[in-house]
Amino acid sequence: MRIIKIIYFVGLLLAFCLSAMGQLPKVKSDEYIDAKGRPRKPYKVFSENLYSSDAEKTYTYTNSFGDTVCIRNYDKKHTLIDNPMGKAIIEYTFNKSRHKIEQRYYDAKKRLFRSEGFGPAIIRYQYNEKGQMIEEQYLDENENLLEDLAFVKFVYNEAGLLAEERQYNENKTLRKYGAVVQYKYNQQKQVVEERFLDENEQLKDNVAIVQYWYTTSGLVSEVRFLTKESKPLQTGITLIQYTYDAQGNRIEKRNYDAKGKSYTDYELLLKDVQIDSTKVDK
């Protein structure tokens, strides 16, 4: 397990990498710090000490509201370095309503960067009058829409809960894989079912349906993976069961395959959410 220690920082001399032209590219997050690397008002920064041979520190900058506006990765000499995904800087831009409207990735030379295996160089977000996210756009380093996954549209039900995600390519047609996800809820507004549709809006052949069950305290207790005929999958994990202690911390995760065989993951704390509720709760 990698240990992360939070240390508030007083001052740091930052060494910047120059571009091939010998000029420092203009990056918005450069405005957050002075020549000695100290955050300008009203920004604050804390450092995470990463115990690895590659990255010594990751600095997270926040605005006066506590929103993260930038993350930077440095080596032991306090020089910007790329993380394992090839990114050294992540920038976040917010509107007056504190909604995140843009996210940008840069490499150690402060150039917009996109890795084929790790998503876009820029993500842009759009919201409706209720403050609900209605679209994400994925762009390359030249600010052009990506070919395969160009944007995602979000549809909400009358209760204001996310009902559907629709993924499109640059031609504005549903993408071939993972085109549509539909959500169903119980009376407690918890996701009880996800349905995965292809570009023809038909249930997919592999994992077509995922169903969720909850404890009386609202924690996910069981997840089932089904085919489009609503039958258990015949390959891979078909059932996951979770166990919690009296404080609600997850202490066991038991996975079952189609033959009923299982293996158990024991955990001390509930670090990750079993379902991605970042959009569901909006």
PDB file of C-alpha atoms in Angstrom, residues 60-212:
ATOM      1  CA  THR A  60      -2.404  20.544  -5.154  1.00  0.00           C
ATOM      2  CA  TYR A  61      -3.496  24.182  -5.486  1.00  0.00           C
ATOM      3  CA  THR A  62      -6.892  25.391  -4.274  1.00  0.00           C
ATOM      4  CA  ASN A  63      -8.797  28.659  -4.608  1.00  0.00           C
ATOM      5  CA  SER A  64     -10.458  30.622  -1.803  1.00  0.00           C
ATOM      6  CA  PHE A  65     -13.483  28.293  -1.942  1.00  0.00           C
ATOM      7  CA  GLY A  66     -11.346  25.201  -1.517  1.00  0.00           C
ATOM      8  CA  ASP A  67     -11.820  24.048  -5.124  1.00  0.00           C
ATOM      9  CA  THR A  68      -8.800  22.331  -6.681  1.00  0.00           C
ATOM     10  CA  VAL A  69      -7.568  24.529  -9.534  1.00  0.00           C
ATOM     11  CA  CYS A  70      -4.302  22.767 -10.322  1.00  0.00           C
ATOM     12  CA  ILE A  71      -2.210  19.673  -9.598  1.00  0.00           C
ATOM     13  CA  ARG A  72       1.533  19.585 -10.359  1.00  0.00           C
ATOM     14  CA  ASN A  73       4.030  16.710 -10.143  1.00  0.00           C
ATOM     15  CA  TYR A  74       7.676  17.298  -9.135  1.00  0.00           C
ATOM     16  CA  ASP A  75      10.744  15.157  -8.652  1.00  0.00           C
ATOM     17  CA  LYS A  76      13.144  15.341  -5.701  1.00  0.00           C
ATOM     18  CA  LYS A  77      14.832  18.383  -7.248  1.00  0.00           C
ATOM     19  CA  HIS A  78      11.471  20.145  -7.573  1.00  0.00           C
ATOM     20  CA  THR A  79      11.468  19.926 -11.358  1.00  0.00           C
ATOM     21  CA  LEU A  80       8.200  19.220 -13.128  1.00  0.00           C
ATOM     22  CA  ILE A  81       7.976  15.591 -14.188  1.00  0.00           C
ATOM     23  CA  ASP A  82       5.379  13.468 -15.952  1.00  0.00           C
ATOM     24  CA  ASN A  83       3.300  11.031 -13.953  1.00  0.00           C
ATOM     25  CA  PRO A  84       2.956   7.409 -15.210  1.00  0.00           C
ATOM     26  CA  MET A  85       0.237   8.628 -17.612  1.00  0.00           C
ATOM     27  CA  GLY A  86       2.530  11.241 -19.146  1.00  0.00           C
ATOM     28  CA  LYS A  87       0.973  14.233 -17.389  1.00  0.00           C
ATOM     29  CA  ALA A  88       2.782  16.767 -15.217  1.00  0.00           C
ATOM     30  CA  ILE A  89       0.051  19.396 -14.772  1.00  0.00           C
ATOM     31  CA  ILE A  90      -3.719  19.178 -14.506  1.00  0.00           C
ATOM     32  CA  GLU A  91      -5.659  22.461 -14.570  1.00  0.00           C
ATOM     33  CA  TYR A  92      -9.286  23.061 -13.635  1.00  0.00           C
ATOM     34  CA  THR A  93     -11.389  26.103 -14.580  1.00  0.00           C
ATOM     35  CA  PHE A  94     -14.643  27.047 -12.837  1.00  0.00           C
ATOM     36  CA  ASN A  95     -17.479  29.427 -13.707  1.00  0.00           C
ATOM     37  CA  LYS A  96     -19.077  31.940 -11.341  1.00  0.00           C
ATOM     38  CA  SER A  97     -21.402  29.233 -10.047  1.00  0.00           C
ATOM     39  CA  ARG A  98     -18.355  27.125  -9.065  1.00  0.00           C
ATOM     40  CA  HIS A  99     -19.129  24.509 -11.707  1.00  0.00           C
ATOM     41  CA  LYS A 100     -16.062  23.005 -13.322  1.00  0.00           C
ATOM     42  CA  ILE A 101     -16.177  23.992 -16.995  1.00  0.00           C
ATOM     43  CA  GLU A 102     -12.772  22.824 -18.236  1.00  0.00           C
ATOM     44  CA  GLN A 103      -9.947  20.419 -17.390  1.00  0.00           C
ATOM     45  CA  ARG A 104      -6.560  20.521 -19.162  1.00  0.00           C
ATOM     46  CA  TYR A 105      -3.566  18.155 -19.100  1.00  0.00           C
ATOM     47  CA  TYR A 106       0.047  19.223 -19.724  1.00  0.00           C
ATOM     48  CA  ASP A 107       3.344  17.347 -19.889  1.00  0.00           C
ATOM     49  CA  ALA A 108       6.549  18.372 -18.099  1.00  0.00           C
ATOM     50  CA  LYS A 109       7.363  20.844 -20.897  1.00  0.00           C
ATOM     51  CA  LYS A 110       3.989  22.505 -20.304  1.00  0.00           C
ATOM     52  CA  ARG A 111       2.539  21.384 -23.619  1.00  0.00           C
ATOM     53  CA  LEU A 112      -1.035  20.201 -23.895  1.00  0.00           C
ATOM     54  CA  PHE A 113      -0.760  16.461 -23.788  1.00  0.00           C
ATOM     55  CA  ARG A 114      -2.919  13.522 -24.760  1.00  0.00           C
ATOM     56  CA  SER A 115      -2.012   9.881 -24.334  1.00  0.00           C
ATOM     57  CA  GLU A 116      -3.955   7.450 -26.517  1.00  0.00           C
ATOM     58  CA  GLY A 117      -4.466   5.117 -23.594  1.00  0.00           C
ATOM     59  CA  PHE A 118      -5.424   7.721 -21.010  1.00  0.00           C
ATOM     60  CA  GLY A 119      -8.015   9.989 -22.551  1.00  0.00           C
ATOM     61  CA  PRO A 120      -8.119  13.543 -23.941  1.00  0.00           C
ATOM     62  CA  ALA A 121      -5.924  16.612 -23.499  1.00  0.00           C
ATOM     63  CA  ILE A 122      -8.943  18.796 -22.680  1.00  0.00           C
ATOM     64  CA  ILE A 123     -12.360  18.070 -21.211  1.00  0.00           C
ATOM     65  CA  ARG A 124     -15.080  20.717 -21.338  1.00  0.00           C
ATOM     66  CA  TYR A 125     -18.322  20.652 -19.366  1.00  0.00           C
ATOM     67  CA  GLN A 126     -21.717  22.220 -20.023  1.00  0.00           C
ATOM     68  CA  TYR A 127     -24.612  22.687 -17.581  1.00  0.00           C
ATOM     69  CA  ASN A 128     -28.329  23.488 -17.725  1.00  0.00           C
ATOM     70  CA  GLU A 129     -30.103  26.213 -15.775  1.00  0.00           C
ATOM     71  CA  LYS A 130     -30.462  23.840 -12.809  1.00  0.00           C
ATOM     72  CA  GLY A 131     -26.719  23.382 -12.596  1.00  0.00           C
ATOM     73  CA  GLN A 132     -26.873  19.800 -13.879  1.00  0.00           C
ATOM     74  CA  MET A 133     -24.097  18.645 -16.168  1.00  0.00           C
ATOM     75  CA  ILE A 134     -25.611  18.000 -19.590  1.00  0.00           C
ATOM     76  CA  GLU A 135     -22.525  17.465 -21.754  1.00  0.00           C
ATOM     77  CA  GLU A 136     -18.824  16.567 -21.621  1.00  0.00           C
ATOM     78  CA  GLN A 137     -16.591  17.255 -24.616  1.00  0.00           C
ATOM     79  CA  TYR A 138     -13.283  15.432 -25.179  1.00  0.00           C
ATOM     80  CA  LEU A 139     -10.604  17.235 -27.207  1.00  0.00           C
ATOM     81  CA  ASP A 140      -7.040  16.584 -28.340  1.00  0.00           C
ATOM     82  CA  GLU A 141      -4.013  18.859 -27.883  1.00  0.00           C
ATOM     83  CA  ASN A 142      -5.162  20.939 -30.885  1.00  0.00           C
ATOM     84  CA  GLU A 143      -8.595  21.425 -29.303  1.00  0.00           C
ATOM     85  CA  ASN A 144     -10.316  19.194 -31.861  1.00  0.00           C
ATOM     86  CA  LEU A 145     -12.950  16.655 -30.841  1.00  0.00           C
ATOM     87  CA  LEU A 146     -11.629  13.110 -30.512  1.00  0.00           C
ATOM     88  CA  GLU A 147     -12.727  10.641 -33.167  1.00  0.00           C
ATOM     89  CA  ASP A 148     -14.084   7.759 -31.107  1.00  0.00           C
ATOM     90  CA  LEU A 149     -15.436   9.337 -27.931  1.00  0.00           C
ATOM     91  CA  ALA A 150     -16.032  12.998 -28.777  1.00  0.00           C
ATOM     92  CA  PHE A 151     -18.724  13.932 -26.268  1.00  0.00           C
ATOM     93  CA  VAL A 152     -21.234  12.540 -23.793  1.00  0.00           C
ATOM     94  CA  LYS A 153     -24.745  13.857 -23.209  1.00  0.00           C
ATOM     95  CA  PHE A 154     -26.591  13.427 -19.909  1.00  0.00           C
ATOM     96  CA  VAL A 155     -30.374  13.165 -19.547  1.00  0.00           C
ATOM     97  CA  TYR A 156     -32.217  13.581 -16.224  1.00  0.00           C
ATOM     98  CA  ASN A 157     -35.598  12.342 -15.017  1.00  0.00           C
ATOM     99  CA  GLU A 158     -38.343  14.407 -13.348  1.00  0.00           C
ATOM    100  CA  ALA A 159     -36.748  13.849  -9.952  1.00  0.00           C
ATOM    101  CA  GLY A 160     -33.514  15.406 -11.188  1.00  0.00           C
ATOM    102  CA  LEU A 161     -31.624  12.104 -11.180  1.00  0.00           C
ATOM    103  CA  LEU A 162     -29.394  10.991 -14.025  1.00  0.00           C
ATOM    104  CA  ALA A 163     -31.491   8.745 -16.248  1.00  0.00           C
ATOM    105  CA  GLU A 164     -29.260   8.234 -19.258  1.00  0.00           C
ATOM    106  CA  GLU A 165     -25.751   8.773 -20.650  1.00  0.00           C
ATOM    107  CA  ARG A 166     -25.286   8.847 -24.407  1.00  0.00           C
ATOM    108  CA  GLN A 167     -21.780   8.663 -25.924  1.00  0.00           C
ATOM    109  CA  TYR A 168     -21.080  10.060 -29.409  1.00  0.00           C
ATOM    110  CA  ASN A 169     -18.169  10.123 -31.852  1.00  0.00           C
ATOM    111  CA  GLU A 170     -16.998  13.193 -33.791  1.00  0.00           C
ATOM    112  CA  ASN A 171     -19.690  12.538 -36.449  1.00  0.00           C
ATOM    113  CA  LYS A 172     -22.354  13.003 -33.761  1.00  0.00           C
ATOM    114  CA  THR A 173     -23.521   9.406 -34.049  1.00  0.00           C
ATOM    115  CA  LEU A 174     -23.584   6.928 -31.169  1.00  0.00           C
ATOM    116  CA  ARG A 175     -20.163   5.337 -30.726  1.00  0.00           C
ATOM    117  CA  LYS A 176     -19.774   1.645 -31.401  1.00  0.00           C
ATOM    118  CA  TYR A 177     -18.860   0.563 -27.874  1.00  0.00           C
ATOM    119  CA  GLY A 178     -20.528   1.710 -24.682  1.00  0.00           C
ATOM    120  CA  ALA A 179     -23.001   3.919 -26.542  1.00  0.00           C
ATOM    121  CA  VAL A 180     -25.785   4.294 -23.962  1.00  0.00           C
ATOM    122  CA  VAL A 181     -26.120   3.702 -20.224  1.00  0.00           C
ATOM    123  CA  GLN A 182     -29.566   3.855 -18.594  1.00  0.00           C
ATOM    124  CA  TYR A 183     -30.192   4.137 -14.841  1.00  0.00           C
ATOM    125  CA  LYS A 184     -33.082   3.008 -12.636  1.00  0.00           C
ATOM    126  CA  TYR A 185     -33.625   4.042  -9.002  1.00  0.00           C
ATOM    127  CA  ASN A 186     -35.504   2.926  -5.902  1.00  0.00           C
ATOM    128  CA  GLN A 187     -37.616   5.148  -3.647  1.00  0.00           C
ATOM    129  CA  GLN A 188     -34.480   6.126  -1.737  1.00  0.00           C
ATOM    130  CA  LYS A 189     -33.008   7.501  -4.990  1.00  0.00           C
ATOM    131  CA  GLN A 190     -30.337   4.800  -5.050  1.00  0.00           C
ATOM    132  CA  VAL A 191     -29.243   3.259  -8.342  1.00  0.00           C
ATOM    133  CA  VAL A 192     -30.699  -0.247  -8.521  1.00  0.00           C
ATOM    134  CA  GLU A 193     -30.018  -1.031 -12.165  1.00  0.00           C
ATOM    135  CA  GLU A 194     -27.747   0.006 -15.022  1.00  0.00           C
ATOM    136  CA  ARG A 195     -28.493  -1.080 -18.585  1.00  0.00           C
ATOM    137  CA  PHE A 196     -25.801  -0.948 -21.291  1.00  0.00           C
ATOM    138  CA  LEU A 197     -26.881  -0.454 -24.915  1.00  0.00           C
ATOM    139  CA  ASP A 198     -24.937  -0.556 -28.183  1.00  0.00           C
ATOM    140  CA  GLU A 199     -24.993   1.951 -31.071  1.00  0.00           C
ATOM    141  CA  ASN A 200     -28.324   0.447 -32.217  1.00  0.00           C
ATOM    142  CA  GLU A 201     -29.740   1.060 -28.725  1.00  0.00           C
ATOM    143  CA  GLN A 202     -30.047  -2.678 -28.095  1.00  0.00           C
ATOM    144  CA  LEU A 203     -28.764  -4.396 -24.962  1.00  0.00           C
ATOM    145  CA  LYS A 204     -25.125  -5.408 -25.378  1.00  0.00           C
ATOM    146  CA  ASP A 205     -24.061  -9.041 -25.715  1.00  0.00           C
ATOM    147  CA  ASN A 206     -21.613  -9.141 -22.813  1.00  0.00           C
ATOM    148  CA  VAL A 207     -22.448  -7.279 -19.591  1.00  0.00           C
ATOM    149  CA  ALA A 208     -25.874  -5.892 -20.447  1.00  0.00           C
ATOM    150  CA  ILE A 209     -27.375  -5.288 -17.006  1.00  0.00           C
ATOM    151  CA  VAL A 210     -25.874  -4.525 -13.588  1.00  0.00           C
ATOM    152  CA  GLN A 211     -28.126  -4.647 -10.531  1.00  0.00           C
ATOM    153  CA  TYR A 212     -27.437  -3.245  -7.043  1.00  0.00           C
TER     154      TYR A 212
END
